[in-house]
XYZ file of C-alpha atoms in Angstrom:
633
model
C 0.000 0.000 0.000
C 1.118 3.529 -0.612
C 0.636 6.550 1.567
C -2.153 8.987 0.845
C -1.112 12.126 -1.056
C -0.145 15.048 1.156
C -0.048 18.631 -0.037
C 3.034 20.591 1.008
C 2.776 22.349 4.339
C 4.691 25.361 5.625
C 7.642 24.688 7.879
C 6.889 24.971 11.614
C 8.074 28.103 13.423
C 11.770 27.923 14.322
C 12.534 26.616 17.801
C 14.905 28.190 20.209
C 18.071 26.139 20.206
C 19.105 24.118 23.216
C 22.126 26.303 23.889
C 20.083 29.468 23.886
C 17.461 27.935 26.135
C 20.026 26.780 28.651
C 21.775 30.139 28.708
C 18.556 31.970 29.503
C 16.525 29.441 31.478
C 17.791 27.606 34.515
C 16.020 26.190 37.581
C 13.756 27.930 40.037
C 11.796 31.146 40.346
C 14.201 33.175 38.189
C 13.812 30.631 35.397
C 10.041 30.880 35.584
C 10.124 34.662 35.439
C 12.471 34.587 32.459
C 10.302 32.029 30.716
C 7.214 34.157 31.114
C 8.912 37.361 29.989
C 10.548 35.663 26.991
C 7.403 33.923 25.792
C 5.819 35.160 22.588
C 2.267 33.840 22.473
C 1.540 32.602 18.971
C -2.026 32.804 17.672
C -3.810 29.492 17.383
C -5.519 28.593 14.146
C -9.252 29.173 14.317
C -11.427 26.328 13.087
C -15.052 25.386 12.969
C -16.091 22.865 15.580
C -16.404 19.452 13.931
C -18.463 16.816 15.660
C -16.429 13.752 16.561
C -17.613 10.174 16.733
C -17.875 8.915 20.327
C -19.449 5.963 22.099
C -23.186 5.734 22.659
C -23.124 5.176 26.392
C -25.638 4.355 29.091
C -25.689 6.350 32.338
C -22.873 4.319 33.921
C -24.897 4.455 37.145
C -23.093 3.409 40.322
C -23.999 3.140 43.997
C -20.980 3.292 46.312
C -21.691 2.366 49.916
C -20.173 4.066 52.946
C -21.007 3.771 56.644
C -23.631 6.504 56.337
C -25.316 5.696 53.039
C -24.800 5.410 49.293
C -23.270 7.827 46.813
C -25.258 7.442 43.595
C -23.344 8.739 40.565
C -24.013 8.856 36.828
C -22.872 10.285 33.506
C -23.848 13.614 32.024
C -23.571 12.672 28.369
C -22.405 15.077 25.679
C -25.608 14.177 23.827
C -27.731 15.452 26.746
C -29.067 19.014 26.608
C -27.080 21.637 28.495
C -30.001 22.208 30.869
C -30.810 18.567 31.577
C -31.786 17.748 35.169
C -32.035 14.395 36.923
C -34.174 12.506 39.414
C -32.814 9.615 41.482
C -35.006 6.671 42.422
C -34.458 4.070 45.138
C -36.728 1.325 43.915
C -39.943 3.136 42.994
C -39.333 6.069 45.355
C -37.796 9.340 44.222
C -35.218 10.343 46.837
C -34.372 13.901 45.720
C -36.897 16.617 46.552
C -36.457 18.522 43.274
C -34.657 17.767 40.004
C -30.846 17.926 40.302
C -29.305 20.565 38.034
C -25.817 21.267 39.423
C -24.258 17.817 39.808
C -24.563 14.224 38.624
C -24.366 12.528 41.995
C -26.598 12.247 45.033
C -25.834 10.980 48.538
C -28.685 8.856 49.881
C -28.187 9.084 53.641
C -28.916 5.978 55.682
C -29.536 3.671 52.724
C -28.361 0.061 52.839
C -25.715 -1.360 50.541
C -28.367 -3.533 48.857
C -30.549 -0.606 47.748
C -31.509 -0.558 44.073
C -31.227 2.701 42.135
C -32.132 4.143 38.769
C -31.850 7.707 37.481
C -34.136 9.567 35.104
C -33.228 12.575 32.993
C -35.616 15.534 33.066
C -35.673 17.457 29.773
C -37.875 20.522 29.375
C -39.671 19.562 32.563
C -40.525 16.090 31.229
C -39.109 13.061 33.021
C -37.533 10.525 30.682
C -37.483 6.710 31.029
C -35.447 5.099 33.809
C -31.813 4.246 33.304
C -30.294 0.836 33.749
C -29.943 -0.345 37.369
C -26.943 0.936 39.306
C -23.845 -1.182 39.741
C -23.392 -1.774 43.480
C -20.008 -0.987 45.034
C -20.959 -2.481 48.383
C -17.541 -2.262 50.037
C -16.424 0.707 47.995
C -15.484 -1.554 45.092
C -16.908 -3.875 42.473
C -15.183 -7.157 41.631
C -15.137 -8.344 38.018
C -14.270 -12.077 38.113
C -11.393 -13.185 35.868
C -9.712 -16.558 35.307
C -5.967 -16.864 34.703
C -4.746 -18.903 31.743
C -2.923 -22.129 32.487
C 0.798 -21.677 33.016
C 3.503 -23.553 31.192
C 7.198 -24.254 30.783
C 9.593 -22.564 28.373
C 11.951 -24.559 26.092
C 14.764 -24.084 28.625
C 12.703 -25.652 31.410
C 11.508 -22.549 33.268
C 7.960 -22.762 34.630
C 5.663 -19.749 34.591
C 2.147 -18.736 35.622
C 0.041 -15.702 34.706
C -0.726 -12.344 36.296
C -3.373 -9.848 35.205
C -1.619 -6.828 33.785
C -2.791 -3.755 31.839
C -6.435 -3.287 30.880
C -8.400 -1.054 28.545
C -12.080 -0.367 28.015
C -14.629 -0.132 25.233
C -18.180 -1.175 24.428
C -17.405 -4.540 22.865
C -20.987 -5.710 22.331
C -22.808 -2.450 21.584
C -25.091 -2.419 24.637
C -23.957 1.019 25.863
C -22.067 -0.361 28.859
C -18.279 -0.366 28.767
C -16.466 -3.696 28.877
C -12.863 -4.471 29.744
C -9.985 -5.859 27.685
C -7.291 -7.426 29.859
C -3.735 -8.424 28.999
C -2.446 -11.473 30.879
C 1.317 -11.420 31.252
C 3.402 -14.487 32.145
C 5.563 -14.283 35.243
C 8.634 -14.624 33.023
C 7.806 -11.569 30.874
C 10.936 -9.670 29.889
C 12.090 -6.173 29.222
C 13.545 -5.966 25.719
C 17.022 -5.612 27.208
C 16.706 -9.015 28.933
C 17.326 -12.309 27.166
C 15.311 -15.445 27.839
C 12.160 -17.181 26.700
C 8.740 -15.959 27.820
C 5.304 -17.475 27.953
C 2.643 -16.345 25.496
C 0.739 -13.082 25.943
C -2.996 -13.679 26.433
C -5.740 -11.065 25.967
C -9.333 -11.399 27.245
C -12.525 -9.483 26.481
C -14.658 -9.296 29.635
C -18.049 -7.841 30.563
C -18.364 -6.092 33.930
C -20.295 -9.094 35.301
C -17.249 -11.272 34.624
C -18.543 -12.922 31.459
C -15.556 -13.651 29.248
C -16.452 -12.880 25.652
C -13.274 -14.272 24.133
C -9.618 -15.109 24.725
C -6.847 -14.353 22.222
C -3.495 -16.151 22.473
C -0.813 -14.126 20.683
C 1.380 -17.238 20.420
C 5.046 -18.062 20.818
C 6.191 -15.580 18.167
C 5.093 -12.506 20.134
C 7.462 -12.048 23.075
C 5.911 -10.957 26.385
C 6.806 -7.702 28.101
C 5.826 -4.060 28.465
C 7.207 -2.995 25.091
C 5.930 -5.789 22.829
C 2.123 -5.717 22.951
C 0.306 -2.381 22.866
C -3.384 -3.046 22.250
C -5.957 -0.480 21.161
C -9.666 -0.751 21.967
C -11.888 1.687 20.040
C -14.828 1.822 17.637
C -12.872 2.520 14.466
C -15.600 1.819 11.915
C -18.501 3.512 13.686
C -20.698 0.424 13.981
C -21.378 1.017 17.685
C -19.014 -1.712 18.890
C -15.348 -1.350 19.796
C -12.722 -3.273 17.860
C -9.393 -4.468 19.283
C -6.138 -3.954 17.360
C -2.837 -5.687 18.117
C 0.417 -6.740 16.535
C 0.247 -10.466 15.739
C 2.474 -13.170 14.251
C 2.559 -16.750 13.012
C 0.600 -18.863 15.486
C -1.615 -16.147 16.973
C -4.972 -17.728 17.829
C -8.016 -15.454 17.687
C -11.065 -15.532 19.946
C -12.773 -18.188 17.831
C -9.734 -20.496 17.823
C -8.667 -19.663 14.265
C -4.908 -19.380 13.706
C -3.204 -16.487 11.949
C -0.280 -17.473 9.711
C 1.687 -20.681 10.209
C 0.650 -22.481 13.396
C 3.826 -24.618 13.395
C 6.328 -21.778 12.979
C 8.717 -21.008 15.825
C 10.854 -17.939 15.123
C 12.419 -17.643 18.594
C 16.202 -17.733 18.754
C 18.196 -19.346 21.570
C 18.066 -16.073 23.538
C 14.274 -16.020 23.400
C 14.075 -13.070 20.999
C 11.912 -13.108 17.861
C 14.062 -11.440 15.204
C 12.834 -13.205 12.077
C 9.557 -14.285 10.537
C 6.520 -12.307 9.443
C 4.904 -9.592 11.586
C 1.241 -8.685 11.260
C -1.315 -6.122 12.358
C -4.743 -7.589 13.097
C -8.129 -6.051 13.827
C -10.280 -8.249 16.048
C -14.062 -8.167 16.403
C -14.875 -6.743 19.824
C -17.748 -9.085 20.659
C -16.318 -12.374 19.385
C -12.551 -11.879 19.211
C -12.613 -13.004 15.585
C -9.730 -11.789 13.420
C -11.485 -9.610 10.838
C -8.463 -8.356 8.924
C -4.689 -8.835 8.952
C -1.984 -6.907 7.105
C 1.783 -6.762 7.303
C 3.008 -4.706 10.242
C 4.455 -1.335 9.231
C 7.321 -0.913 9.476
C 8.912 -4.315 8.993
C 11.878 -4.954 11.254
C 14.298 -5.097 8.312
C 17.883 -5.297 9.506
C 17.828 -5.603 13.295
C 21.028 -3.615 13.821
C 19.616 -0.635 11.906
C 17.455 0.151 14.946
C 20.425 0.644 17.278
C 21.710 -2.763 18.426
C 22.133 -6.260 17.040
C 20.585 -8.392 19.808
C 16.970 -7.217 19.589
C 16.446 -4.559 22.258
C 15.622 -1.470 20.217
C 14.008 -3.096 17.187
C 11.035 -4.293 19.235
C 10.042 -1.074 20.990
C 6.420 -0.523 19.974
C 3.917 2.224 20.752
C 0.248 2.537 19.795
C -2.589 5.034 19.967
C -5.832 6.262 18.480
C -6.230 9.689 16.846
C -8.916 11.701 15.042
C -6.713 12.540 12.082
C -9.588 13.794 9.947
C -11.206 15.601 12.866
C -14.287 13.394 12.953
C -13.493 9.665 13.008
C -10.784 7.676 14.805
C -7.719 6.188 13.149
C -5.272 3.624 14.504
C -1.667 4.640 15.227
C 1.014 1.923 15.331
C 4.691 2.776 15.786
C 8.128 1.231 16.123
C 11.325 2.640 17.555
C 12.291 5.664 19.582
C 15.959 5.455 20.547
C 17.181 5.898 16.962
C 14.906 5.498 13.931
C 11.181 6.037 14.508
C 8.345 4.995 12.208
C 4.696 5.890 12.868
C 1.966 4.402 10.673
C -1.641 5.640 10.618
C -4.406 3.243 9.623
C -8.140 3.518 8.977
C -10.435 0.567 9.600
C -13.460 1.088 7.362
C -15.840 -1.374 5.688
C -13.981 -4.384 7.035
C -10.515 -3.522 5.759
C -7.341 -1.657 6.633
C -6.224 1.382 4.644
C -2.962 3.096 5.467
C -3.336 6.896 5.587
C 0.355 7.746 5.874
C 3.712 6.690 7.292
C 6.092 8.996 9.120
C 9.676 7.703 9.007
C 12.606 9.582 10.507
C 14.916 7.920 7.980
C 12.957 9.117 4.941
C 14.455 11.776 2.687
C 11.808 14.216 3.931
C 12.830 13.879 7.578
C 16.463 12.803 7.701
C 18.726 15.319 9.367
C 15.891 17.349 10.892
C 16.263 16.063 14.441
C 13.275 13.725 14.581
C 15.269 10.541 15.174
C 15.941 9.407 18.744
C 13.198 11.564 20.306
C 10.644 8.957 21.408
C 9.361 8.226 24.908
C 8.208 4.952 26.428
C 4.722 6.321 25.737
C 2.937 8.729 23.435
C 0.083 11.231 23.695
C -2.675 12.209 21.275
C -3.994 15.786 21.202
C -5.044 18.531 18.818
C -2.007 20.650 19.662
C -2.414 23.186 16.834
C -6.173 23.748 17.225
C -7.006 22.849 13.635
C -9.625 20.313 14.723
C -7.417 17.312 13.920
C -5.200 15.290 16.252
C -1.430 15.151 16.405
C 0.833 12.438 17.832
C 3.102 13.775 20.576
C 5.967 11.310 20.395
C 8.459 12.106 23.148
C 10.399 15.227 22.237
C 8.734 15.600 18.832
C 5.245 15.816 17.365
C 3.820 14.389 14.124
C 1.050 16.397 12.480
C -2.336 14.964 11.523
C -1.176 14.533 7.905
C 1.950 12.535 8.798
C 4.415 15.393 8.433
C 6.786 16.387 11.195
C 5.350 19.323 13.146
C 8.178 20.100 15.591
C 11.080 18.626 17.505
C 12.942 20.044 20.480
C 15.847 17.632 19.862
C 15.959 17.045 23.633
C 15.764 13.285 23.299
C 14.269 10.239 24.926
C 12.444 10.025 28.251
C 10.010 7.907 30.203
C 7.028 10.214 30.793
C 5.139 13.063 29.147
C 1.903 14.952 29.873
C -0.187 16.981 27.392
C -3.059 19.173 28.511
C -4.160 22.694 29.331
C -1.537 22.770 32.060
C -1.304 26.559 32.172
C -4.791 28.007 31.542
C -3.357 31.543 31.601
C -1.766 30.766 28.210
C -3.679 29.968 25.015
C -3.684 26.354 23.918
C -2.099 23.242 25.370
C 1.231 22.637 27.095
C 3.525 19.614 27.290
C 5.598 18.541 30.294
C 8.316 15.931 29.769
C 11.231 14.363 31.641
C 14.552 13.394 30.058
C 16.706 10.302 30.401
C 19.848 11.869 28.935
C 22.008 13.304 31.718
C 23.325 16.005 29.379
C 19.838 17.351 28.656
C 17.432 19.276 30.912
C 16.009 17.029 33.610
C 12.487 18.157 32.707
C 10.873 20.834 30.589
C 7.561 22.484 29.765
C 6.793 23.455 26.176
C 4.080 25.034 24.090
C 2.408 21.940 22.616
C 1.709 23.746 19.348
C 5.285 24.726 18.508
C 7.585 22.874 20.909
C 8.868 26.212 22.196
C 10.479 25.593 25.600
C 8.763 27.631 28.317
C 10.926 26.519 31.243
C 13.270 23.705 32.167
C 15.166 22.226 35.088
C 18.836 21.396 35.448
C 20.493 18.472 33.673
C 22.729 15.864 35.264
C 20.432 12.918 36.017
C 18.518 10.102 34.336
C 15.098 11.474 35.286
C 12.835 8.429 35.200
C 9.524 9.875 36.417
C 7.561 13.070 36.027
C 3.964 14.200 36.518
C 1.905 17.297 35.709
C -1.544 18.087 37.077
C -3.317 20.520 39.391
C -2.675 18.834 42.740
C -2.331 22.043 44.799
C -5.096 24.643 44.954
C -2.639 27.266 46.217
C -1.092 27.767 42.782
C -3.001 28.506 39.551
C -2.927 25.897 36.817
C -1.211 22.534 36.914
C 1.859 21.788 38.972
C 4.736 19.655 37.733
C 7.351 17.588 39.516
C 9.853 14.860 38.723
C 12.058 12.265 40.355
C 15.330 14.163 39.994
C 13.968 17.579 40.960
C 13.622 18.628 44.594
C 10.513 20.802 44.491
C 6.966 21.056 43.256
C 6.808 23.615 40.442
C 4.082 25.970 39.315
C 2.758 26.044 35.770
C 5.380 28.733 35.110
C 8.236 26.735 36.658
C 8.472 28.508 40.019
C 9.322 26.501 43.132
C 6.310 25.820 45.365
C 8.111 23.821 48.051
C 7.568 20.222 49.092
C 7.242 17.643 46.344
C 4.368 15.135 46.482
C 5.151 11.722 47.923
C 4.770 9.894 44.599
C 5.713 10.485 40.956
C 3.658 7.937 39.059
C -0.056 8.547 38.448
C -3.021 10.853 39.119
C -6.736 10.525 39.895
C -9.706 12.842 40.386
C -11.015 11.162 43.511
C -12.530 13.494 46.118
C -15.181 16.192 45.732
C -13.111 19.128 44.474
C -11.589 19.505 40.982
C -7.998 19.393 42.312
C -6.461 16.063 41.302
C -5.088 13.432 43.685
C -1.967 11.264 43.689
C -2.330 7.630 42.609
C 0.580 5.319 43.302
C 0.825 1.617 44.024
C -2.461 0.668 45.714
C -3.290 4.018 47.310
C -4.762 7.430 46.584
C -3.382 10.454 48.486
C -4.247 14.149 48.567
C -1.307 16.524 48.335
C -0.762 19.158 51.003
C 2.164 21.561 51.455
C 3.020 19.990 54.815
C 2.138 16.382 54.000
C -0.111 14.089 52.001
C -3.423 12.723 53.298
C -4.451 9.152 52.583
C -7.869 8.906 50.905
C -7.872 5.271 49.823
C -5.845 2.145 50.432
C -6.847 -0.697 48.129
C -7.699 -3.945 49.924
C -6.319 -7.250 48.683
C -5.010 -5.768 45.460
C -1.664 -5.395 43.701
C -0.256 -2.862 41.266
C 1.444 -3.723 37.981
C 4.678 -3.121 36.127
C 7.137 -3.278 39.060
C 8.470 0.174 39.985
C 5.893 1.883 37.761
C 3.326 0.668 40.329
C 0.405 1.365 37.999
C -3.162 0.061 38.192
C -4.605 -2.161 35.487
C -6.585 0.904 34.388
C -7.614 4.251 35.838
C -10.018 6.812 34.434
C -13.573 8.064 34.212
C -15.151 4.800 33.155
C -18.319 4.857 35.309
C -20.414 7.375 37.232
C -19.707 11.100 37.041
C -16.464 12.732 35.899
C -14.352 11.459 38.803
C -12.016 8.572 38.039
C -12.280 4.923 38.950
C -9.205 2.835 39.754
C -8.978 -0.785 38.559
C -6.450 -3.019 40.314
C -5.999 -6.764 40.018
C -6.645 -8.730 43.177
C -3.443 -10.219 44.539
C -4.627 -13.740 43.703
C -5.475 -12.723 40.103
C -9.107 -13.843 40.370
C -10.759 -10.447 39.895
C -10.320 -6.934 38.600
C -11.348 -4.792 41.572
C -12.879 -1.455 40.533
C -12.857 1.276 43.176
C -15.222 4.249 42.829
C -15.152 7.441 44.878
C -17.500 7.705 47.894
C -17.193 11.529 47.957
C -20.023 13.788 46.733
C -19.162 16.706 44.451
C -20.962 19.888 43.500
C -19.012 20.177 40.250
C -20.831 19.063 37.108
C -18.735 18.065 34.078
C -19.757 16.130 30.973
C -18.450 12.563 31.135
C -14.778 12.663 30.226
C -15.397 9.685 27.945
C -16.907 12.199 25.506
C -13.836 14.440 25.542
C -11.893 12.740 22.782
C -8.435 13.764 24.031
C -9.244 12.065 27.330
C -10.950 9.105 25.652
C -8.005 8.409 23.349
C -5.717 8.745 26.393
C -7.598 5.874 28.026
C -6.966 3.905 24.828
C -3.201 4.546 24.865
C -2.843 4.275 28.657
C -1.631 0.664 28.368
C 1.143 1.647 25.965
C 4.560 0.672 27.397
C 5.056 2.860 30.517
C 1.489 3.781 31.439
C 0.675 7.475 31.924
C -2.494 9.095 33.329
C -5.080 10.615 30.961
C -5.558 14.370 30.559
C -8.594 16.088 28.989
C -8.423 18.811 26.362
C -9.421 21.481 28.907
C -8.309 22.488 32.388
C -9.830 20.801 35.438
C -8.597 22.233 38.716
C -8.944 24.946 41.316
C -10.883 28.043 40.189
C -11.693 26.397 36.855
C -14.373 27.977 34.674
C -17.407 25.985 33.619
C -16.184 22.985 31.659
C -16.824 23.116 27.898
C -19.296 20.727 26.298
C -17.889 18.699 23.398
C -19.372 18.568 19.914
C -19.861 14.865 19.228
C -22.064 12.331 17.488
C -22.743 8.689 18.296
C -23.107 5.795 15.841
C-alpha cells in the first residue's frame, strides 16, 4: 500500500536552540520569570467545531456504599441538553426533593448497601425513562471475576504462571455499557534488554459481570513484556461496537480459535528473541474476538542492527494510539522505535478492511537530518495541539502532524514520561511537560504543545525516570509539575512551590473538588504543602509493572467525571474497581466524551502507562467545563 497524497505544508516556526534555552533558562523562580517574559504567544488557528464520533453510552450508574449511606453517581452525556436535570429513584421512590441541576451525583443518607437505584433525565420539565440499574459498590469496590490462563514451561525448562496486567475499556458488544480488555502477562515476561524465553501473551474481552467474551493467544512468536504488545480498543468503523487492534504473528490464535499465519512456525532464537519471521497487524471483532483483517506490520523490522543494536532490544520497541486525524473519526496509530529510527503508521479501519493513511519515518528523505530521530518516549500522547480540529501524535520530544508530516522537535531526546493538557490556563492552547533520560539534557521541561517552544526547564545531570503534571495544589493557579530528579513542586510557570508530592507515578480525580489526587501503588493520596493525606488504600489488590506501580486501568469509566481505579486482586481472580464515595458539587460532561481524554484511556496501556488528561483544564478556580461537539453511531 502507498501513503495517501499530502499537499506541502509550511515549515513549523523555528525553535529556540538548546544552547540558547540553557543560557537563559535555569532552575527555580528566576527561570520561571524569564520564561514568562521571553514567551511570545503565537495565535492558534481558528477552526469550525467538527463533531467527533464517540461511544453511545448508558448512564454508567453506580452506587458506592459508605457507613452513612450510598453515593449514587451517573454520567452527564455530551448528547444530553445543556439544561438537563435528573431525578434519582431508590426502587420506585424518588429520593431527591427537586430535580438535580448542578451535579450528577446524590448521597442517599442511611440507605443500605443492597438498595436498588435508577436515574431519570428531566428534559424541558418532562421526566424521561429510567436508566439501567446501578452497579453496586458495596464495600467501595466492584469485583469483576477473571480466570488466569494455564501456566507452562519454556523450552529451557523454566515454569511460569500468569498475572493480570494492563487493561483497557470499550463497548465490545454495543449495549452502551463499557467492557474491559485485559492483557495477561506471564511471570517470566521480559524487558527488551533481557534475554530469555517468555510465555505467550494472552488477551481477554470481559463484561463487567465477569462474562468472558473471548480469549486471544498471541502465540510463541510474540514475546511478552511491556514494550511488545500495545493493544488499542476503540470503535474505528462507527458500527457502535469497539474493535481491538494488536500486533500479531505466526501462530496467533483469535477468539474463535482460528490461527493467523503458520501455526507450526517457531521464530524464537536461543536467547528467546523473535528477530525473524513475518509480523502482522490484526483487527479483532470486539464481541467475538474473531480476526477480521490482517496486514503486514508497518514498518517491517528489516535489519535488526539498523534500529540501534544487534541483539533485539531497540528493534522491538512498539507504541500505539488512536487519533482523530480527519477531525471526525478515529484512526489507529502503530509505531516502532524511539531510541534511533522512529516509524509511525496511521491506519483507517473502514468497511472491514485496513487502509494506510500515511507513514512517518525519521529515515525518509523528507525527515532525515531534521532532528526527529531518537526523540521517542516509552509512551505517546494524542492531542489537537495546533487547534485545527485534527489530532497530532506527541511522540516524546517531537510531534507528528495529523497529515503525517513532522510538526516540531525540540531535539531534547528520549524520556520515560510526558503529559499533554491545558496545564497553564493563563496561556492559550495546550502545554507539554516531559522528563529526560539523557544526563546532558534538561532534567524536565515544559513546552508550548503547538510549537515545541520551551517555556521553562530544570537542570540536567540525572537520568530522570519519572515526572507528573496536574493541578494537585489549589494554592497555585494551573497545573503543577514535579519529577524524580527535581527537589521541588513547580508551578505552571516553573516557580518553586516547596515540598514535592510523595509519589511520581499517576493521578486521579477522587474526592469532591476539581484538584487532582496522587495515585501510586495501591493508594490514593491528597497533596498538602506539609504532607499528604491518605484517601484510599486498596484492599487485597496489587499494582502492575514493578516500579511503575500502575493500576490495570484508571479513568472516568463509570459514574460522574471522577475517576475509577482498577487493580488486580493479589490472587489474580478479579479486577477490583474502586469508585469514589465523595459527593461533588461540580458538574462536568463525562470525560469519555472528551476525545483527548478518551483516546488517552486507549493509549494508557502503551509501554510505561501514563495518566489521561482532557483537552481542557480541570482544577482549582476552573471555569465551567466546555461541552464537546460529538455524534454517536
